[in-house]
C-alpha atoms as an extended CHARMM CRD file, in Angstrom:
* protein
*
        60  EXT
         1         1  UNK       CA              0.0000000000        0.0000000000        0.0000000000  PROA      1               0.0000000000
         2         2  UNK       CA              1.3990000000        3.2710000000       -0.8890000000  PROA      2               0.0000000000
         3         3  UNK       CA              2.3570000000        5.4700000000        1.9590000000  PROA      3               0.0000000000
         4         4  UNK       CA              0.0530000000        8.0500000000        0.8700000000  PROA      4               0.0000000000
         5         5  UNK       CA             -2.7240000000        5.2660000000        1.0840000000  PROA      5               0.0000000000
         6         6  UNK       CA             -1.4310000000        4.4420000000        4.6170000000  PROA      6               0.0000000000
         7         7  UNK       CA             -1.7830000000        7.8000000000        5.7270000000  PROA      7               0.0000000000
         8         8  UNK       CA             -5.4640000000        8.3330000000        3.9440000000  PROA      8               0.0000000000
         9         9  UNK       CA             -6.4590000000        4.1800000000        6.1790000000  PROA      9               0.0000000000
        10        10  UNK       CA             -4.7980000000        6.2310000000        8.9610000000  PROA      10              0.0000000000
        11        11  UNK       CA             -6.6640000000        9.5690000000        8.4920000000  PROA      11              0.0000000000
        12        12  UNK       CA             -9.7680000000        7.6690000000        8.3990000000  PROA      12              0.0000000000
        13        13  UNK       CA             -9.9020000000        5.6900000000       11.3650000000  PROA      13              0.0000000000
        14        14  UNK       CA             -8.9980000000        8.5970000000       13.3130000000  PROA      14              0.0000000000
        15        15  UNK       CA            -12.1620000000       10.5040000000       11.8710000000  PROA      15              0.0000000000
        16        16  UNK       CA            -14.2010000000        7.7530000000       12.7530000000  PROA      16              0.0000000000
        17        17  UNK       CA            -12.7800000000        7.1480000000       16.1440000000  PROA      17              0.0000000000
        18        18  UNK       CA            -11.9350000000        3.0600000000       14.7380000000  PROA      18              0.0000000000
        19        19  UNK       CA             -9.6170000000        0.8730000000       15.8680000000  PROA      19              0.0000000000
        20        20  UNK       CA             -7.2060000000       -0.4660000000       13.4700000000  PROA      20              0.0000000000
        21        21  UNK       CA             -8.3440000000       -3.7870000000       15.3930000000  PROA      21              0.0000000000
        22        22  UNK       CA            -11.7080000000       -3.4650000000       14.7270000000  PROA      22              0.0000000000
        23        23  UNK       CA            -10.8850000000       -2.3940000000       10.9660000000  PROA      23              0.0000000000
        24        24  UNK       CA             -8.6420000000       -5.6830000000       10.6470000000  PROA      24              0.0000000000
        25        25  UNK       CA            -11.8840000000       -7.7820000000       12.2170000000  PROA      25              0.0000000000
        26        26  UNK       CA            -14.5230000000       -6.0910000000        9.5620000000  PROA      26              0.0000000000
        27        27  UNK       CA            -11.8220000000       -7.1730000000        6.7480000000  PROA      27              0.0000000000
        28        28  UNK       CA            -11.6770000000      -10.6900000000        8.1570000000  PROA      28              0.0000000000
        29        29  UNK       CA             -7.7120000000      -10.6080000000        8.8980000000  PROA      29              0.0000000000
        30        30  UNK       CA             -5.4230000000      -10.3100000000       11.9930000000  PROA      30              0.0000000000
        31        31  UNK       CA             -3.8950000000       -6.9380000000       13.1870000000  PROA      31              0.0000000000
        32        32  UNK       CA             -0.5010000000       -7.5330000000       12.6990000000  PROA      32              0.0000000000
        33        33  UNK       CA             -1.4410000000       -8.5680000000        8.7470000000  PROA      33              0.0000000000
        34        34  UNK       CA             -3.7760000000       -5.2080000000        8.8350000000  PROA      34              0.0000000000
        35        35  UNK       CA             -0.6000000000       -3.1220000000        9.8970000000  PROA      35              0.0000000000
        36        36  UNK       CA              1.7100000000       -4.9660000000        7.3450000000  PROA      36              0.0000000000
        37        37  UNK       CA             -0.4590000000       -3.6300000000        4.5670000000  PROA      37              0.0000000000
        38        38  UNK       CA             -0.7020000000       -0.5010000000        5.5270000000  PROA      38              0.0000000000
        39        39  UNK       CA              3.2120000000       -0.0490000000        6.1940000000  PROA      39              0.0000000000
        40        40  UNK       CA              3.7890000000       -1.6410000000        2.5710000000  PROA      40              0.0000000000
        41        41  UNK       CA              5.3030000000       -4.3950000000        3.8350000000  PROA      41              0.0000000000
        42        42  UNK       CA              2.6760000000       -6.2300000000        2.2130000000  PROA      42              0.0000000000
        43        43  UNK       CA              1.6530000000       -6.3150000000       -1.6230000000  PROA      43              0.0000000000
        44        44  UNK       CA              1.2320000000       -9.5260000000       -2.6990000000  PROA      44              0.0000000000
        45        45  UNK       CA             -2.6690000000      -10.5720000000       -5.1040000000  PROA      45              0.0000000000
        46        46  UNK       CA             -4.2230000000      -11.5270000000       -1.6600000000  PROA      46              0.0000000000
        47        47  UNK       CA             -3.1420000000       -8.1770000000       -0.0530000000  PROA      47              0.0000000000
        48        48  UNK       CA             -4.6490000000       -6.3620000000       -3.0830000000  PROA      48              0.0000000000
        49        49  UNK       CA             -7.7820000000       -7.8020000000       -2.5060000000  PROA      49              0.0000000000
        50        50  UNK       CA             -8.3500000000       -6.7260000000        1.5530000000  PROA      50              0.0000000000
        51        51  UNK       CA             -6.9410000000       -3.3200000000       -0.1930000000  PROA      51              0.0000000000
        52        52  UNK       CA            -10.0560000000       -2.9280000000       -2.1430000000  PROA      52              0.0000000000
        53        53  UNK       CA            -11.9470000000       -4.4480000000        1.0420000000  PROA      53              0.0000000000
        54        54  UNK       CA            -10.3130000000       -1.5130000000        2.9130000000  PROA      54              0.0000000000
        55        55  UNK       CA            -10.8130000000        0.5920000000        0.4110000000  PROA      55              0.0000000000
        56        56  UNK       CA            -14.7740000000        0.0960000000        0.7790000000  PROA      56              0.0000000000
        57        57  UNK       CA            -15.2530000000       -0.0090000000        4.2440000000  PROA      57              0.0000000000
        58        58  UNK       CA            -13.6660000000        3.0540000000        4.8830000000  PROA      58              0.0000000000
        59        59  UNK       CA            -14.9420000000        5.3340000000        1.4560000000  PROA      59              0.0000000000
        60        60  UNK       CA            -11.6860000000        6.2970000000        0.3570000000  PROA      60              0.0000000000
């Protein structure tokens, strides 16, 4: 995930006073994994896909 998409996942659950936990549980993956993608450590097909899952639940 970019770092500029990091910062927007980031952004977001601050607005909506969410915990990255409770983001990783709506996406269906653990919190260390959750944090992994959003850090870029992360990029593989399967990552792209809880991207776009990210990308929904959150709007952005």
């Amino acid at each position: 995930m970019p770092e500029d998409l990091g910062a927007e996942v980031r952004s977001e659950l601050f607005k909506r006073k969410m915990s990255q936990k409770k983001l990783a549980e709506m996406v269906g993956i653990s919190n260390a994994y959750l944090s992994d993608i959003i850090r870029g450590r992360k990029d593989g097909p399967k990552a792209q896909e809880h991207i776009k899952h990210i990308r929904k639940i959150l709007s952005i």
